[in-house]
């Protein structure tokens, strides 16, 4: 007997939830580190092309499909194109589960830094881990390394998982209640950080750097690849997150308008996050390191520690912002997985929540375990950090785009695309016509295939895993992660598809 499917209390609630999912760690960290890597302003051009060419169109499709089928991705795709399509849907849901596990592990470390921002983070502390000597480390680095080498992250990861489950306990209703507070607050905090950043001496230089294009890097395919995969990640596309959220929409919704609004909110947040971070970096002449995670854990805190006044308050604000942005994204990942299971097996929500909590927690624990496998493994030496790096490489670097490609093939070719467009057009002011259909059927799959092929060529010619050689060659682990990713996401997808469907709908 299926439970009645809830729905958003208002359109605003849906927009806040969807933009809360899109605005996450990706906006605050990955965009800025990519922009830095590719010469500041130059990154905007491919990024804007990616936004209009792929971001908004795929978001429209996901919203339309979710509202049309009123199901989460595996079940919506099954309904629209049969069992083959369902495998692709579960592949997406399971890739999303992997990302959820390490996204939550990162949030657990952020919670640790948040606790530290109340005091300890700003003081020098001797480092007992990883054979590091405190002399060469900033206070935030020492604090971070001490924290990740202790057992504390295990507690933090339980707390973050519990928070996720609590926020989604009643589906759309409880998510909406939380995003109504968190999302506006995130904007306010970001504006406060920008004002602080640009009023620092030298801060404005950073903004100029961010807005001065360097067109010479435009010929680099890497920048295009970076922009396109970042677009999928930042807009939470490919894994059916938006489909799950749209399945809670009422029968009528202007999907074109919603998709454009969510995408613009997301990208504006990203730009203003760039303003805050770049002004800070330039004010204190701090160069971001290659890794984007070091940006949140070391680089920005190092800048904040240099503030003339109110260091503790701004530090606390920064980590609170990261926690809120991360949570409103992680809940969308968890909710889409939970909803996929409920929609297929017609199980009570509480049972599924407990199951997902236990499995997800076990996975996240692997990522935060403090043991050192091999101090030469990478510069931090924990298994967790290395696993985040490896799984991110597959589940995000490849999984996301592969899922996006499957989605486009299913919606564009296996399902009647015209029927879907008619459905979207019925309640949208801007009508989608044959050009949009051409984009979905030909251009977008082609663009994604090109990016995937280029990545695979890089992979092979670059020694199978881009920087494996430089990072002490954890290529053995690299293969374990690759095999783990395939078995978990592909094997799991086939298994889930074969299991008997008990839904009879899953929708109200
Ligand atoms: N969009 C989120 C961010 O930018 O951090 C992360 C994310 C959420 C990625 C959901 C993918 C996803 F399906």
Short mmCIF file of C-alpha atoms in Angstrom, two decimals, residues 6-361:
data_model
loop_
_atom_site.label_atom_id
_atom_site.label_comp_id
_atom_site.label_asym_id
_atom_site.label_seq_id
_atom_site.Cartn_x
_atom_site.Cartn_y
_atom_site.Cartn_z
CA UNK A 6 3.96 14.69 -0.30
CA UNK A 7 4.43 17.89 -2.23
CA UNK A 8 6.08 21.27 -1.88
CA UNK A 9 4.03 23.73 0.15
CA UNK A 10 4.77 26.47 -2.39
CA UNK A 11 6.67 27.17 -5.62
CA UNK A 12 9.10 29.26 -3.62
CA UNK A 13 9.77 26.27 -1.37
CA UNK A 14 10.66 24.20 -4.43
CA UNK A 15 12.95 26.90 -5.89
CA UNK A 16 14.71 27.31 -2.55
CA UNK A 17 15.17 23.54 -2.19
CA UNK A 18 16.43 23.08 -5.75
CA UNK A 19 18.76 26.07 -5.57
CA UNK A 20 19.88 24.87 -2.13
CA UNK A 21 20.81 21.56 -3.74
CA UNK A 22 22.68 23.30 -6.53
CA UNK A 23 24.48 25.76 -4.26
CA UNK A 24 26.92 23.69 -2.30
CA UNK A 25 30.59 23.09 -1.63
CA UNK A 26 31.05 23.11 -5.40
CA UNK A 27 30.10 26.77 -5.59
CA UNK A 28 32.31 27.95 -2.82
CA UNK A 29 35.37 25.84 -3.52
CA UNK A 30 35.50 24.12 -6.85
CA UNK A 31 34.48 27.10 -8.94
CA UNK A 32 37.08 29.37 -7.36
CA UNK A 33 39.87 26.84 -7.62
CA UNK A 34 39.00 26.12 -11.25
CA UNK A 35 38.81 29.82 -12.00
CA UNK A 36 42.22 30.29 -10.39
CA UNK A 37 43.70 27.35 -12.27
CA UNK A 38 42.49 28.69 -15.61
CA UNK A 39 43.59 32.28 -15.24
CA UNK A 40 40.65 33.97 -13.56
CA UNK A 41 38.33 35.68 -16.01
CA UNK A 42 39.05 33.21 -18.79
CA UNK A 43 36.99 30.58 -17.05
CA UNK A 44 33.80 32.60 -17.42
CA UNK A 45 33.52 32.16 -21.17
CA UNK A 46 33.41 28.34 -21.30
CA UNK A 47 31.41 28.43 -18.11
CA UNK A 48 28.69 30.63 -19.60
CA UNK A 49 28.67 28.56 -22.78
CA UNK A 50 28.23 25.44 -20.63
CA UNK A 51 25.45 27.10 -18.65
CA UNK A 52 23.34 27.97 -21.69
CA UNK A 53 24.23 25.03 -23.89
CA UNK A 54 23.97 22.23 -21.39
CA UNK A 55 23.07 23.41 -17.88
CA UNK A 56 19.70 25.03 -18.42
CA UNK A 57 18.48 22.57 -21.13
CA UNK A 58 19.32 19.46 -19.08
CA UNK A 59 17.72 21.03 -16.01
CA UNK A 60 14.52 21.70 -18.02
CA UNK A 61 14.47 18.07 -19.12
CA UNK A 62 15.01 16.74 -15.60
CA UNK A 63 12.27 18.95 -14.18
CA UNK A 64 9.89 18.02 -16.99
CA UNK A 65 10.57 14.28 -16.67
CA UNK A 66 10.21 14.31 -12.87
CA UNK A 67 6.94 16.21 -13.03
CA UNK A 68 5.67 14.06 -15.91
CA UNK A 69 6.40 10.69 -14.29
CA UNK A 70 6.01 11.85 -10.67
CA UNK A 71 8.76 9.44 -9.76
CA UNK A 72 12.44 9.54 -8.85
CA UNK A 73 14.93 8.85 -11.65
CA UNK A 74 15.18 5.02 -11.92
CA UNK A 75 11.41 4.73 -11.74
CA UNK A 76 10.68 7.66 -14.01
CA UNK A 77 13.06 6.27 -16.63
CA UNK A 78 11.51 2.82 -16.27
CA UNK A 79 8.07 4.27 -16.78
CA UNK A 80 9.23 6.24 -19.81
CA UNK A 81 11.45 3.70 -21.55
CA UNK A 82 11.42 0.31 -19.83
CA UNK A 83 13.97 -1.85 -18.03
CA UNK A 84 17.07 -0.80 -19.98
CA UNK A 85 16.42 2.76 -18.98
CA UNK A 86 15.87 1.70 -15.39
CA UNK A 87 19.42 0.27 -15.24
CA UNK A 88 20.72 3.70 -16.25
CA UNK A 89 18.55 5.27 -13.56
CA UNK A 90 19.94 3.03 -10.83
CA UNK A 91 23.45 3.61 -12.16
CA UNK A 92 22.77 7.30 -11.50
CA UNK A 93 21.27 6.67 -8.07
CA UNK A 94 24.23 4.52 -7.03
CA UNK A 95 26.79 7.00 -8.33
CA UNK A 96 24.88 9.58 -6.31
CA UNK A 97 25.21 7.31 -3.26
CA UNK A 98 29.00 7.20 -3.63
CA UNK A 99 29.15 10.98 -3.95
CA UNK A 100 26.83 11.30 -0.94
CA UNK A 101 29.15 9.16 1.16
CA UNK A 102 32.24 11.26 0.54
CA UNK A 103 30.37 14.57 0.36
CA UNK A 104 29.15 13.82 3.88
CA UNK A 105 32.67 12.82 4.94
CA UNK A 106 33.90 16.23 3.75
CA UNK A 107 31.04 17.85 5.67
CA UNK A 108 32.16 15.94 8.76
CA UNK A 109 35.63 17.48 8.44
CA UNK A 110 33.99 20.87 7.94
CA UNK A 111 32.01 20.31 11.14
CA UNK A 112 35.34 19.64 12.84
CA UNK A 113 36.70 22.94 11.52
CA UNK A 114 33.48 24.68 12.60
CA UNK A 115 34.02 23.42 16.15
CA UNK A 116 37.63 24.60 15.88
CA UNK A 117 36.56 28.01 14.66
CA UNK A 118 35.18 28.63 18.14
CA UNK A 119 38.78 28.86 19.39
CA UNK A 120 41.36 26.13 18.84
CA UNK A 121 41.66 26.66 15.10
CA UNK A 122 43.28 30.05 15.55
CA UNK A 123 45.92 28.92 18.02
CA UNK A 124 49.20 27.14 17.34
CA UNK A 125 49.12 23.48 18.28
CA UNK A 126 51.86 20.88 18.01
CA UNK A 127 51.21 18.31 15.30
CA UNK A 128 51.56 14.72 16.30
CA UNK A 129 50.50 13.14 13.03
CA UNK A 130 51.93 12.28 9.64
CA UNK A 131 55.52 12.98 10.64
CA UNK A 132 54.83 16.68 10.13
CA UNK A 133 56.65 19.35 12.01
CA UNK A 134 54.47 22.19 13.27
CA UNK A 135 57.03 24.80 12.32
CA UNK A 136 56.10 24.70 8.66
CA UNK A 137 52.36 24.68 9.18
CA UNK A 138 49.81 27.42 9.68
CA UNK A 139 47.52 27.16 12.72
CA UNK A 140 44.60 25.97 10.60
CA UNK A 141 46.75 23.26 9.01
CA UNK A 142 48.00 21.98 12.36
CA UNK A 143 44.46 21.96 13.70
CA UNK A 144 43.17 20.14 10.62
CA UNK A 145 45.84 17.44 10.63
CA UNK A 146 45.39 16.85 14.35
CA UNK A 147 41.66 16.62 13.85
CA UNK A 148 41.70 14.15 10.95
CA UNK A 149 44.23 11.93 12.69
CA UNK A 150 42.00 11.68 15.76
CA UNK A 151 38.82 9.67 16.21
CA UNK A 152 36.66 12.82 16.36
CA UNK A 153 35.60 12.76 12.68
CA UNK A 154 33.80 9.48 13.42
CA UNK A 155 31.49 11.37 15.77
CA UNK A 156 31.13 14.24 13.30
CA UNK A 157 30.15 11.91 10.49
CA UNK A 158 27.41 10.35 12.63
CA UNK A 159 26.12 13.83 13.45
CA UNK A 160 26.07 14.94 9.80
CA UNK A 161 24.28 11.78 8.70
CA UNK A 162 21.76 12.21 11.52
CA UNK A 163 21.18 15.83 10.45
CA UNK A 164 20.55 14.71 6.86
CA UNK A 165 18.04 12.08 7.91
CA UNK A 166 16.30 14.53 10.20
CA UNK A 167 15.99 17.15 7.48
CA UNK A 168 14.43 14.70 5.02
CA UNK A 169 12.35 12.82 7.57
CA UNK A 170 9.08 14.04 6.08
CA UNK A 171 10.28 14.44 2.51
CA UNK A 172 9.45 17.69 0.76
CA UNK A 173 7.76 19.13 3.87
CA UNK A 174 10.70 18.95 6.23
CA UNK A 175 13.22 19.85 3.50
CA UNK A 176 11.20 22.95 2.68
CA UNK A 177 11.07 24.03 6.33
CA UNK A 178 14.87 23.91 6.55
CA UNK A 179 15.77 25.47 3.18
CA UNK A 180 13.49 28.42 3.90
CA UNK A 181 15.87 29.37 6.69
CA UNK A 182 19.22 28.09 5.40
CA UNK A 183 19.17 29.32 1.81
CA UNK A 184 18.43 33.02 2.49
CA UNK A 185 20.91 32.93 5.39
CA UNK A 186 23.61 31.57 3.09
CA UNK A 187 23.19 34.56 0.81
CA UNK A 188 23.38 37.00 3.71
CA UNK A 189 26.55 35.38 5.07
CA UNK A 190 28.16 35.38 1.66
CA UNK A 191 27.44 39.09 1.22
CA UNK A 192 28.99 39.81 4.63
CA UNK A 193 32.13 37.92 3.60
CA UNK A 194 32.35 39.82 0.30
CA UNK A 195 32.04 43.17 2.03
CA UNK A 196 34.85 42.13 4.38
CA UNK A 197 36.95 40.83 1.46
CA UNK A 198 36.69 43.84 -0.83
CA UNK A 199 37.29 46.34 1.95
CA UNK A 200 40.61 44.70 2.84
CA UNK A 201 43.61 46.52 1.40
CA UNK A 202 44.49 44.76 -1.86
CA UNK A 203 41.20 42.87 -1.95
CA UNK A 204 40.00 44.66 -5.05
CA UNK A 205 43.02 43.31 -7.02
CA UNK A 206 41.61 39.83 -6.62
CA UNK A 207 38.32 40.89 -8.12
CA UNK A 208 40.10 42.48 -11.05
CA UNK A 209 41.97 39.22 -11.59
CA UNK A 210 38.71 37.33 -11.51
CA UNK A 211 37.19 39.61 -14.12
CA UNK A 212 40.15 40.05 -16.45
CA UNK A 213 39.92 37.46 -19.16
CA UNK A 214 43.04 35.74 -20.42
CA UNK A 215 41.91 34.45 -23.77
CA UNK A 216 45.16 32.62 -24.43
CA UNK A 217 44.02 29.67 -22.31
CA UNK A 218 40.84 29.29 -24.31
CA UNK A 219 42.47 26.87 -26.73
CA UNK A 220 43.18 24.48 -23.88
CA UNK A 221 40.60 21.66 -24.04
CA UNK A 222 41.05 21.15 -20.31
CA UNK A 223 39.27 24.42 -19.59
CA UNK A 224 36.23 23.32 -21.62
CA UNK A 225 36.21 19.92 -20.02
CA UNK A 226 36.48 21.54 -16.61
CA UNK A 227 33.62 23.94 -17.33
CA UNK A 228 31.25 21.29 -18.67
CA UNK A 229 31.71 18.74 -15.92
CA UNK A 230 31.63 21.47 -13.28
CA UNK A 231 28.28 22.59 -14.76
CA UNK A 232 26.74 19.15 -14.17
CA UNK A 233 28.07 19.01 -10.63
CA UNK A 234 27.18 22.53 -9.63
CA UNK A 235 23.61 22.32 -10.95
CA UNK A 236 23.15 18.85 -9.39
CA UNK A 237 22.34 17.35 -12.78
CA UNK A 238 22.77 13.83 -14.10
CA UNK A 239 21.84 11.94 -10.93
CA UNK A 240 18.14 12.65 -11.05
CA UNK A 241 18.24 15.02 -8.08
CA UNK A 242 16.14 17.55 -9.93
CA UNK A 243 13.83 14.78 -11.15
CA UNK A 244 13.22 13.66 -7.57
CA UNK A 245 12.54 17.22 -6.43
CA UNK A 246 10.29 17.88 -9.44
CA UNK A 247 8.30 14.74 -8.68
CA UNK A 248 6.99 16.66 -5.67
CA UNK A 249 5.73 19.50 -7.88
CA UNK A 250 2.06 20.05 -8.61
CA UNK A 251 0.72 19.04 -12.01
CA UNK A 252 1.42 22.47 -13.50
CA UNK A 253 4.76 24.24 -13.34
CA UNK A 254 6.71 26.46 -15.70
CA UNK A 255 9.79 24.22 -16.00
CA UNK A 256 11.63 26.57 -18.34
CA UNK A 257 11.26 29.43 -15.91
CA UNK A 258 12.12 27.27 -12.89
CA UNK A 259 15.22 25.81 -14.55
CA UNK A 260 16.43 29.26 -15.58
CA UNK A 261 15.80 30.70 -12.12
CA UNK A 262 17.56 27.86 -10.29
CA UNK A 263 20.53 27.96 -12.67
CA UNK A 264 20.92 31.72 -12.39
CA UNK A 265 20.63 31.66 -8.61
CA UNK A 266 23.29 28.97 -8.52
CA UNK A 267 25.70 30.71 -10.88
CA UNK A 268 25.25 34.10 -9.23
CA UNK A 269 26.11 32.55 -5.91
CA UNK A 270 29.18 31.04 -7.48
CA UNK A 271 30.31 34.38 -8.86
CA UNK A 272 29.86 36.19 -5.60
CA UNK A 273 31.62 33.37 -3.76
CA UNK A 274 34.47 33.97 -6.23
CA UNK A 275 34.48 37.65 -5.25
CA UNK A 276 34.80 36.82 -1.56
CA UNK A 277 37.50 34.21 -2.03
CA UNK A 278 39.62 36.06 -4.58
CA UNK A 279 39.60 39.32 -2.64
CA UNK A 280 40.79 37.41 0.41
CA UNK A 281 43.52 35.58 -1.47
CA UNK A 282 44.87 38.72 -3.04
CA UNK A 283 44.65 40.81 0.11
CA UNK A 284 46.99 38.41 1.87
CA UNK A 285 48.93 37.18 -1.15
CA UNK A 286 47.93 33.58 -0.58
CA UNK A 287 48.11 31.29 -3.60
CA UNK A 288 45.52 28.53 -3.74
CA UNK A 289 47.01 25.07 -3.88
CA UNK A 290 46.09 22.62 -6.59
CA UNK A 291 43.58 20.80 -4.45
CA UNK A 292 40.27 22.50 -4.01
CA UNK A 293 39.78 20.98 -0.58
CA UNK A 294 42.89 22.67 0.69
CA UNK A 295 41.15 25.90 -0.28
CA UNK A 296 38.46 25.50 2.40
CA UNK A 297 40.57 23.82 5.01
CA UNK A 298 43.79 25.86 4.79
CA UNK A 299 43.80 28.71 2.32
CA UNK A 300 40.67 30.64 3.30
CA UNK A 301 41.18 30.08 7.07
CA UNK A 302 44.76 31.33 6.63
CA UNK A 303 43.35 34.51 5.08
CA UNK A 304 40.73 34.90 7.81
CA UNK A 305 43.41 34.50 10.48
CA UNK A 306 45.10 37.60 9.02
CA UNK A 307 42.01 39.77 9.50
CA UNK A 308 42.76 42.78 11.64
CA UNK A 309 39.67 42.21 13.83
CA UNK A 310 36.94 39.67 14.57
CA UNK A 311 38.89 36.66 13.29
CA UNK A 312 36.81 34.20 15.32
CA UNK A 313 33.49 35.63 14.14
CA UNK A 314 34.39 35.63 10.45
CA UNK A 315 35.87 32.14 10.73
CA UNK A 316 32.74 30.89 12.41
CA UNK A 317 30.65 32.56 9.71
CA UNK A 318 32.66 30.94 6.93
CA UNK A 319 32.36 27.42 8.32
CA UNK A 320 28.67 27.91 9.16
CA UNK A 321 28.13 28.95 5.56
CA UNK A 322 29.94 25.85 4.30
CA UNK A 323 27.91 23.63 6.61
CA UNK A 324 24.59 25.10 5.49
CA UNK A 325 25.49 25.06 1.80
CA UNK A 326 26.77 21.49 2.10
CA UNK A 327 23.75 20.24 4.03
CA UNK A 328 21.17 21.67 1.63
CA UNK A 329 23.04 19.79 -1.13
CA UNK A 330 23.65 16.53 0.68
CA UNK A 331 19.99 16.24 1.69
CA UNK A 332 19.03 16.35 -1.98
CA UNK A 333 21.41 13.49 -2.72
CA UNK A 334 20.12 11.42 0.19
CA UNK A 335 16.49 12.22 -0.62
CA UNK A 336 16.85 11.15 -4.25
CA UNK A 337 18.30 7.79 -3.20
CA UNK A 338 15.62 7.29 -0.52
CA UNK A 339 12.88 8.20 -2.96
CA UNK A 340 14.25 5.83 -5.62
CA UNK A 341 13.97 2.93 -3.19
CA UNK A 342 10.53 3.97 -1.92
CA UNK A 343 9.18 4.43 -5.43
CA UNK A 344 10.31 0.99 -6.55
CA UNK A 345 9.64 -1.16 -3.50
CA UNK A 346 6.79 0.73 -1.92
CA UNK A 347 8.43 0.51 1.50
CA UNK A 348 7.55 2.79 4.43
CA UNK A 349 9.74 5.91 4.45
CA UNK A 350 10.99 5.25 7.99
CA UNK A 351 12.36 1.82 7.09
CA UNK A 352 14.15 3.18 4.03
CA UNK A 353 15.59 6.06 6.05
CA UNK A 354 17.04 3.66 8.60
CA UNK A 355 18.51 1.45 5.86
CA UNK A 356 20.04 4.35 3.92
CA UNK A 357 21.39 5.85 7.16
CA UNK A 358 23.17 2.63 8.12
CA UNK A 359 24.62 1.85 4.69
CA UNK A 360 25.52 5.46 4.00
CA UNK A 361 27.12 5.92 7.39
#
